Coordinates of C-alpha atoms in Angstrom, one line a residue:
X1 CA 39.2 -18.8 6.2
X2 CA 37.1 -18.1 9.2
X3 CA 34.2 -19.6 7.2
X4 CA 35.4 -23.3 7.1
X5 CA 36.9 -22.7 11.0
X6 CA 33.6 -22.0 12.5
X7 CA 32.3 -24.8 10.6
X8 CA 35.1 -27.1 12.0
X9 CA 33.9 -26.2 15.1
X10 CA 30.6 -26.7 14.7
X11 CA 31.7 -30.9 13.8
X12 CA 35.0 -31.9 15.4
X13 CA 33.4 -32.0 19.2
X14 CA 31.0 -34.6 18.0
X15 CA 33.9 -37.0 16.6
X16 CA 35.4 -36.4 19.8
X17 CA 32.8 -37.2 22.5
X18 CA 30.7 -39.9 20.2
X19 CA 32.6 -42.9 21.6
X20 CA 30.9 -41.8 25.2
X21 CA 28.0 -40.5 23.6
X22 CA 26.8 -44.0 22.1
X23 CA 27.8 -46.2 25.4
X24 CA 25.2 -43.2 27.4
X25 CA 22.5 -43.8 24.6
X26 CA 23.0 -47.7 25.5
X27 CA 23.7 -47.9 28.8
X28 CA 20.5 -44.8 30.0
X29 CA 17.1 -43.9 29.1
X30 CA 17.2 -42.4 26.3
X31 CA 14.2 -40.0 26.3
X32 CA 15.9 -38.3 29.5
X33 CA 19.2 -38.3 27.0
X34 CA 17.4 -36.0 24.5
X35 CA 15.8 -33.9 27.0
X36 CA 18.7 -33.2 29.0
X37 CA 21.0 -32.6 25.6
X38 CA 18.5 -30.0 24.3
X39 CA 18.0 -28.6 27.5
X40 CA 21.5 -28.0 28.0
X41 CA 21.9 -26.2 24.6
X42 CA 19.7 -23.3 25.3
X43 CA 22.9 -21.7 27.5
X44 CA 25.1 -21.8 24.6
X45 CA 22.5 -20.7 22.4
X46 CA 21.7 -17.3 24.4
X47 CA 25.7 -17.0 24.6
X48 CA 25.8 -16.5 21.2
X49 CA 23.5 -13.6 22.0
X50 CA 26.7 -12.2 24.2
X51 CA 29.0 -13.3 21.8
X52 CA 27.6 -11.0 19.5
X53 CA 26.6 -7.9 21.7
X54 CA 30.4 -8.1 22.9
X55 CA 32.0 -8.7 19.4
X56 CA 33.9 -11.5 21.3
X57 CA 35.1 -14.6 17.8
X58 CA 36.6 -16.7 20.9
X59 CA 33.0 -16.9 22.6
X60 CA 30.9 -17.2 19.5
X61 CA 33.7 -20.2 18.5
X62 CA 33.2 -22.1 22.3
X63 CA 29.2 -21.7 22.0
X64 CA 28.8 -23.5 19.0
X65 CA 31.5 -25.8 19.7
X66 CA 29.5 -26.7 22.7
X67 CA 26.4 -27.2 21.1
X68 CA 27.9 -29.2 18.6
X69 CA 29.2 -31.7 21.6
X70 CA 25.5 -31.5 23.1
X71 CA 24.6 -32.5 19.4
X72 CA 26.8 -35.8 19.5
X73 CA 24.6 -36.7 22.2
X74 CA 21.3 -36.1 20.9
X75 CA 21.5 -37.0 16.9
X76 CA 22.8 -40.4 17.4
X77 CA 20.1 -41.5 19.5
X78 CA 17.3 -39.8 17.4
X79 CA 18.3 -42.3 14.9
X80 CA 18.9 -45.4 17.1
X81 CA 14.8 -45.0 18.4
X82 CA 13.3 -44.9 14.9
X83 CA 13.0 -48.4 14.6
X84 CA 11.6 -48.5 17.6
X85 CA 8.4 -45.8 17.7
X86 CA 7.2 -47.5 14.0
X87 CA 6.5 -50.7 12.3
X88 CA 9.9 -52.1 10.3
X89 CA 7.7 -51.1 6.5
X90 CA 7.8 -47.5 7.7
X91 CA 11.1 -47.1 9.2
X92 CA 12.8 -46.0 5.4
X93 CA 9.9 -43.6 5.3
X94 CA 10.1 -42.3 9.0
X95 CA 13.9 -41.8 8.5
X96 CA 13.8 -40.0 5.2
X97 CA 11.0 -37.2 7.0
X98 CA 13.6 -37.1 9.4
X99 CA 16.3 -36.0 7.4
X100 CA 14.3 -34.4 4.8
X101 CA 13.5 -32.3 7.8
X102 CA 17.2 -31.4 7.8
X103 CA 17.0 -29.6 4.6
X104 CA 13.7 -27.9 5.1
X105 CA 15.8 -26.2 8.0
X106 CA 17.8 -25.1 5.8
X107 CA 15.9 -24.4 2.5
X108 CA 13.5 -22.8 4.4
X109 CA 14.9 -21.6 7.5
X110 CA 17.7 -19.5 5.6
X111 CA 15.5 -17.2 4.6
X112 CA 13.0 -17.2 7.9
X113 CA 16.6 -16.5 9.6
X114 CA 17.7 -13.7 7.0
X115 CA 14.1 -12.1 7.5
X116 CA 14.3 -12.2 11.3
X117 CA 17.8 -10.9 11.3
X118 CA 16.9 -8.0 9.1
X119 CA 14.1 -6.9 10.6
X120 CA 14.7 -7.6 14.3
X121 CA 18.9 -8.4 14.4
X122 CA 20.9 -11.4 14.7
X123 CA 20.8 -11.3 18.7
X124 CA 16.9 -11.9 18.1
X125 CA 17.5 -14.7 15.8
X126 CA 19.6 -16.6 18.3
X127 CA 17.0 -15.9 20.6
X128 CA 14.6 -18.1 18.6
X129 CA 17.3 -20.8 17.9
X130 CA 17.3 -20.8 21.8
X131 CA 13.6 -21.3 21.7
X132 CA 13.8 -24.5 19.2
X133 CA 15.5 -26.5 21.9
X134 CA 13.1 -25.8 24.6
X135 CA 10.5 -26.8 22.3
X136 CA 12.3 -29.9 21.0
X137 CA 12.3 -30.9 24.8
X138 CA 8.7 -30.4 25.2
X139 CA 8.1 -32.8 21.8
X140 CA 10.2 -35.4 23.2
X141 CA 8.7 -35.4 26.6
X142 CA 5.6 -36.0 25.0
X143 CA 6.6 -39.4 23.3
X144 CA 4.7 -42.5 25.4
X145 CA 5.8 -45.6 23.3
X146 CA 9.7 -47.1 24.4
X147 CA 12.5 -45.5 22.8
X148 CA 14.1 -48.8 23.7
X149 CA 13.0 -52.6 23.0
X150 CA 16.8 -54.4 23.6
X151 CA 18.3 -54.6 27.0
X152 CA 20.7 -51.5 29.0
X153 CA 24.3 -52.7 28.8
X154 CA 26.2 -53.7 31.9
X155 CA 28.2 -51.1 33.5
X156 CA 31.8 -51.5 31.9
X157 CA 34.2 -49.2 30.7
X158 CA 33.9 -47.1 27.6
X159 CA 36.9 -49.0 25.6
X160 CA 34.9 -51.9 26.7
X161 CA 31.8 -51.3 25.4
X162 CA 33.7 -50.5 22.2
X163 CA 35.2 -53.5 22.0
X164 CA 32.0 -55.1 22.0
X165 CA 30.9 -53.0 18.9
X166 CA 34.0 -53.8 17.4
X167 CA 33.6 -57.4 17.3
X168 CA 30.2 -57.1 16.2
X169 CA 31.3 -54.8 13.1
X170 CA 34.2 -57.5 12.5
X171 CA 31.3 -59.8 11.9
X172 CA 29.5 -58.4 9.6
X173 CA 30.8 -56.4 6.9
X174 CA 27.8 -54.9 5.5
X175 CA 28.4 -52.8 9.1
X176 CA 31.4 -52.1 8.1
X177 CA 30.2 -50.7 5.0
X178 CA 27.4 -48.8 6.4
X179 CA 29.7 -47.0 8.6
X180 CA 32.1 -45.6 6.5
X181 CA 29.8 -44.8 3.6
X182 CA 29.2 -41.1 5.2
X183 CA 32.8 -40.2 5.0
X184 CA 32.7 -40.3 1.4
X185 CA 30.4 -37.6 1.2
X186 CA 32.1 -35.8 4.5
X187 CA 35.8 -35.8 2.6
X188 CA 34.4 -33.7 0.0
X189 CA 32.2 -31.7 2.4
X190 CA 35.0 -28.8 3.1
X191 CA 33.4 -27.1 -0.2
X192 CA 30.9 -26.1 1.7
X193 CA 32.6 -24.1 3.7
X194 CA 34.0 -21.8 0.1
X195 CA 30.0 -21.7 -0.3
X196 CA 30.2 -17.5 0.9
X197 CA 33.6 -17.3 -0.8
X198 CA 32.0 -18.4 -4.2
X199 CA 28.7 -16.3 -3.4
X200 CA 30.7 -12.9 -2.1
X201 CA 34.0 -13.2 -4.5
X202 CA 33.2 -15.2 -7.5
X203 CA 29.4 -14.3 -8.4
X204 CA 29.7 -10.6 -6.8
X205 CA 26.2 -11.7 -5.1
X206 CA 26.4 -10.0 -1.5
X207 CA 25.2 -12.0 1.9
X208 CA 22.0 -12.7 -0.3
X209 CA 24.0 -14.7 -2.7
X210 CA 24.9 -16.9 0.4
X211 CA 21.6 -17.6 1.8
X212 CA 20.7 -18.3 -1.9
X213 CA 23.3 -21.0 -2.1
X214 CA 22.6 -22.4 1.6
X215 CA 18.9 -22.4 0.3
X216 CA 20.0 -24.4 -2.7
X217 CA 22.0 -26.8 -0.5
X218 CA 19.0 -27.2 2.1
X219 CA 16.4 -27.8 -0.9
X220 CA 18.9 -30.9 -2.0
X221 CA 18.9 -32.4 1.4
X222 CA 15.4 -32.3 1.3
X223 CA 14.6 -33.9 -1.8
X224 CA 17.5 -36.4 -1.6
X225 CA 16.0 -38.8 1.0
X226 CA 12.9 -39.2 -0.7
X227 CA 14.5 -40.0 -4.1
X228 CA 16.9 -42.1 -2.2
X229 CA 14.4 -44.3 -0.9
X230 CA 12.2 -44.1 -4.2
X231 CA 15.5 -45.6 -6.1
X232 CA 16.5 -47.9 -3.5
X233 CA 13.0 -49.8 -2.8
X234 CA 13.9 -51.1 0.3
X235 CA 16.1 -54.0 -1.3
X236 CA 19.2 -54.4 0.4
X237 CA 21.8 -54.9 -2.8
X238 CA 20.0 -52.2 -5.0
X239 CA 20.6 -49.8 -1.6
X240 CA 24.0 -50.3 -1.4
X241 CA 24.6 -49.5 -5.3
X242 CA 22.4 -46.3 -4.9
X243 CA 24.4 -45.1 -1.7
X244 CA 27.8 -45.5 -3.6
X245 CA 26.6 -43.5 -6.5
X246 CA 25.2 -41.0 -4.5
X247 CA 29.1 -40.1 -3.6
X248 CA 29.7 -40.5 -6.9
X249 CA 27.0 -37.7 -7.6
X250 CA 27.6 -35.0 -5.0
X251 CA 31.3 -35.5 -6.2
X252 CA 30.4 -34.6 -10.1
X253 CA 28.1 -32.1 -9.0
X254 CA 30.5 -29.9 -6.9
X255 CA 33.2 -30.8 -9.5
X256 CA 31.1 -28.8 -12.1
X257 CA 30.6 -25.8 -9.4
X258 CA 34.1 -23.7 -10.6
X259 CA 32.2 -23.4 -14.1
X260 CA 29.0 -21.9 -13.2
X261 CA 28.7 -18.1 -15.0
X262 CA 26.2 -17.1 -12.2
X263 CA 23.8 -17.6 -9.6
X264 CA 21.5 -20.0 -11.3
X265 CA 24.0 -22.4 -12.6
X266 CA 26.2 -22.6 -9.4
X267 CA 22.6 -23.0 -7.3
X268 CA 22.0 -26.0 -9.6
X269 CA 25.1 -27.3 -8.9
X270 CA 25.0 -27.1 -5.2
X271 CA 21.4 -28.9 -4.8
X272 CA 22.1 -31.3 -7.1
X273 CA 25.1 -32.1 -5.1
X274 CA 23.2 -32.5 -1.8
X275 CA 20.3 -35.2 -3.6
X276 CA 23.2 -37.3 -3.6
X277 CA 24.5 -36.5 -0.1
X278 CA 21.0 -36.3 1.1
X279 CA 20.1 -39.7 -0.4
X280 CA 23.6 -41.2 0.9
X281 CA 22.8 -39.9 4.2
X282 CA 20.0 -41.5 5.3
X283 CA 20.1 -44.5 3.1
X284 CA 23.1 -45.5 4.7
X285 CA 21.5 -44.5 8.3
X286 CA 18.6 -46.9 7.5
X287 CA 20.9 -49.5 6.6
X288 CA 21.9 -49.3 9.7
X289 CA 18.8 -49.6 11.5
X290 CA 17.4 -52.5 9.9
X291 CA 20.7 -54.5 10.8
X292 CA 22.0 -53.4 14.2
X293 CA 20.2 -54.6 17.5
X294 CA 18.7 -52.0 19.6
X295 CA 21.1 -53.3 22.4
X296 CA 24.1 -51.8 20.2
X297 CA 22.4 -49.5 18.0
X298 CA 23.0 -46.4 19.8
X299 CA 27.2 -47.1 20.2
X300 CA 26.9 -48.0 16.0
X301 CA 24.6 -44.8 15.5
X302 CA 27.3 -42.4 17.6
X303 CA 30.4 -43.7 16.0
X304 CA 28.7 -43.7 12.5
X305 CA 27.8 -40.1 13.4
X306 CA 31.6 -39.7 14.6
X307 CA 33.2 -40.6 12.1
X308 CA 30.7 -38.5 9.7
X309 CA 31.6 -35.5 11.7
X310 CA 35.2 -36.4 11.5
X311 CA 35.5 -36.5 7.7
X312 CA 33.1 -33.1 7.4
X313 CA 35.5 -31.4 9.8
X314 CA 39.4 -32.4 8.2
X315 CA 37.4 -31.4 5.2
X316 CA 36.6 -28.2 6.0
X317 CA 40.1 -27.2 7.6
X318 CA 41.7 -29.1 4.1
X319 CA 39.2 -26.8 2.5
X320 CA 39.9 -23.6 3.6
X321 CA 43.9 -24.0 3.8
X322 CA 43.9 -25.0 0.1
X323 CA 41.8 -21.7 -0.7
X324 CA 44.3 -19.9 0.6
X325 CA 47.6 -22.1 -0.7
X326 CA 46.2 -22.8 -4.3
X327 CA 42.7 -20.5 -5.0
X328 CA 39.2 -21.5 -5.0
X329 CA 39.2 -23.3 -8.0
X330 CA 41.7 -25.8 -7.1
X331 CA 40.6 -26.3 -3.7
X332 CA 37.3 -26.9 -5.1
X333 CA 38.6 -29.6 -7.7
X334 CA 40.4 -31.1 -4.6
X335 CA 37.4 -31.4 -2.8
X336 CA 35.4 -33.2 -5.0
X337 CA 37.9 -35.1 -6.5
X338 CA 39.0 -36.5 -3.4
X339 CA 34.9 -37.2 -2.6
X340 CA 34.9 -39.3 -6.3
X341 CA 37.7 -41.4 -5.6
X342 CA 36.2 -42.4 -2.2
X343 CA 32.5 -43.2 -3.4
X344 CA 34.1 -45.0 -6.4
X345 CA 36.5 -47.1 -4.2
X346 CA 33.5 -48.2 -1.9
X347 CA 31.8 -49.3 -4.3
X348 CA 34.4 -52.0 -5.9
X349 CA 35.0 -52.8 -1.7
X350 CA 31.6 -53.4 -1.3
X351 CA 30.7 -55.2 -4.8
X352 CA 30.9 -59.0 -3.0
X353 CA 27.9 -57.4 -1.2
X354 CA 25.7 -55.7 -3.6
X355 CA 26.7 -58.1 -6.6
X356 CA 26.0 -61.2 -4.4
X357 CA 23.2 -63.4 -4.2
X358 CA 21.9 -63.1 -0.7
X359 CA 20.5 -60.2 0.8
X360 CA 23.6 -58.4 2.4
X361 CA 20.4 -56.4 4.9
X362 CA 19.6 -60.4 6.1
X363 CA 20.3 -61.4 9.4
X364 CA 23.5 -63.2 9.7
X365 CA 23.4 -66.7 8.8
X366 CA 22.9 -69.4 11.5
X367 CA 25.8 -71.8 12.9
X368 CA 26.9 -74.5 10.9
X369 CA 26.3 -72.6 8.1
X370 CA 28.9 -70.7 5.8
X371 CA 29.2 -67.2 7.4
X372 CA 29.2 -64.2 5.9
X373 CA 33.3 -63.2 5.1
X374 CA 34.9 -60.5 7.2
X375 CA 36.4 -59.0 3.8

């Protein structure tokens, strides 16, 4: 439906541009990165204000498609800086606010949005989405300690620079492992799309029954870092055990979503799925930080962020062509079945890392000693 295709839009550009999006985050200043991707984003923003004065789908679906590819630019690097701007005790913490931040957008934004719409219509609202991005620019540029500590790359090629990230990953496969954990969470993501179809057609709740479920979703993702970090202690093997069952628990969760009788029931369902994806999301991000130099940490961050997208996107088409071809229901039971199977088969791949003795967050052992296996 047209729900899960304007939130394919809003992902697939990122996939698509992350590959040059982490070689810019490496290879330029990042601060003038972020400036010039939220600057950028206020033109798409304001179309949406056309796009919606002129009734025109084709222009709304090209504005947020563009600020979705400005995005791929921007989110990546935001992560690769953290461990840069505070000391390595407070970078969990820092990244958990972060993404916590995430879900307050949503929990709370929903209904700030809803309110503004109402009373002053949807072209105003856009307006102040606009807005956000100027200010974001004006917070960035006010940020005097070194996004950066690791050298710029060499000017090379794209596939190049890739390569290089490649080899490193091959290396080490607690990357690896970091990398792909998102995806588990993004396969089952296209039920998030069916969110209005469940609100409008199964619980007869109107558009408020939709900002009550988005609300739900947002107040998961911003719980779920928190308890993520509270569970995972900072300790490398326990991390790893509590990203995998975090799939594992935004799968369960959505699974139960075709038997709520109401409101209540399906908004429990719905948050408790995102305190697993909220947790997965930025435990796995800080893995990632603690054991990527900064000299590569922006290409990891963007292709991380990539493939994420990539997975949330497929999703959300799968998603809304199996509403149509087998009902909600089923397309539901798809979704978060196909989200267990993944979280459960990471965790037996990764059990020679969170089952073994060493650290698998430790720096890679020195020559002459036994390395780490590729796996």
């Amino acid at each position: 439906g047209a729900p899960a295709l304007v939130f394919a839009f809003a992902v697939l550009p990122v996939f698509l541009l992350a590959p040059l999006a982490g070689v810019v985050a490496d290879r330029f200043d990042r601060r003038r990165i972020m400036i010039a991707a939220d600057l950028l984003r206020v033109a798409p923003a304001l179309g949406l204000v056309a796009a919606a004065v002129l009734r025109e789908a084709w222009l709304a679906y090209l504005c947020v498609a563009l600020l979705s590819a400005l995005a791929a630019f921007f989110q990546p690097v935001t992560a690769a800086v953290v461990p840069n701007l505070v000391p390595p005790h407070e970078v969990s913490l820092a990244q958990a606010a972060i993404s916590s931040v995430w879900g307050t957008m949503l929990f709370v934004g929903a209904a700030v949005g809803g309110l503004v719409t109402g009373a002053l219509g949807i072209e105003t609202s856009f307006v102040v989405n606009a807005a956000t991005f100027l200010m974001s620019a004006l917070l960035v540029a006010r940020i005097r300690r070194p996004l950066r500590t690791g050298p710029v790359i060499a000017p090379a090629g794209v596939l190049a620079h890739l390569d290089e990230v490649w080899r490193f990953a091959r290396q080490r496969k607690i990357i690896r492992a970091l990398m792909t954990t998102k995806a588990g969470v993004g396969v089952g993501n296209g039920i998030v799309g069916l969110l209005p179809v469940y609100a409008l057609e199964r619980f007869d709740a109107g558009p408020a029954g939709i900002g009550v479920l988005l609300a739900a979703r947002g107040l998961g993702a911003l719980v779920g870092p928190y308890l993520g970090r509270a569970l995972a202690r900072d300790q490398g093997r326990r991390q790893l055990v509590v990203i995998g069952l975090s799939i594992v628990a935004y799968a369960l969760a959505y699974a139960a979503l075709p038997w709520a009788g109401g409101m209540a029931v399906a908004s429990l369902c719905v948050a408790t799925a995102h305190l697993g994806g909220g947790a997965q999301w930025v435990l796995s991000t800080h893995g990632l930080q603690v054991t990527t130099p900064d000299a590569v940490r922006g290409r990891v961050m963007s292709l991380d962020f990539g493939l994420a997208t990539l997975a949330i996107g497929v999703s959300s088409l799968g998603a809304g062509a199996a509403a149509e071809a087998v009902g909600l229901v089923a397309a539901s039971y798809l979704m978060a079945a196909a989200a267990l199977v993944y979280g459960a088969a990471w965790l037996v791949w990764t059990r020679d890392l969170w089952a073994g003795e060493r650290d698998p967050f430790a720096p890679p052992v020195a020559a002459g000693t036994p390395a780490e296996a590729p796996g």
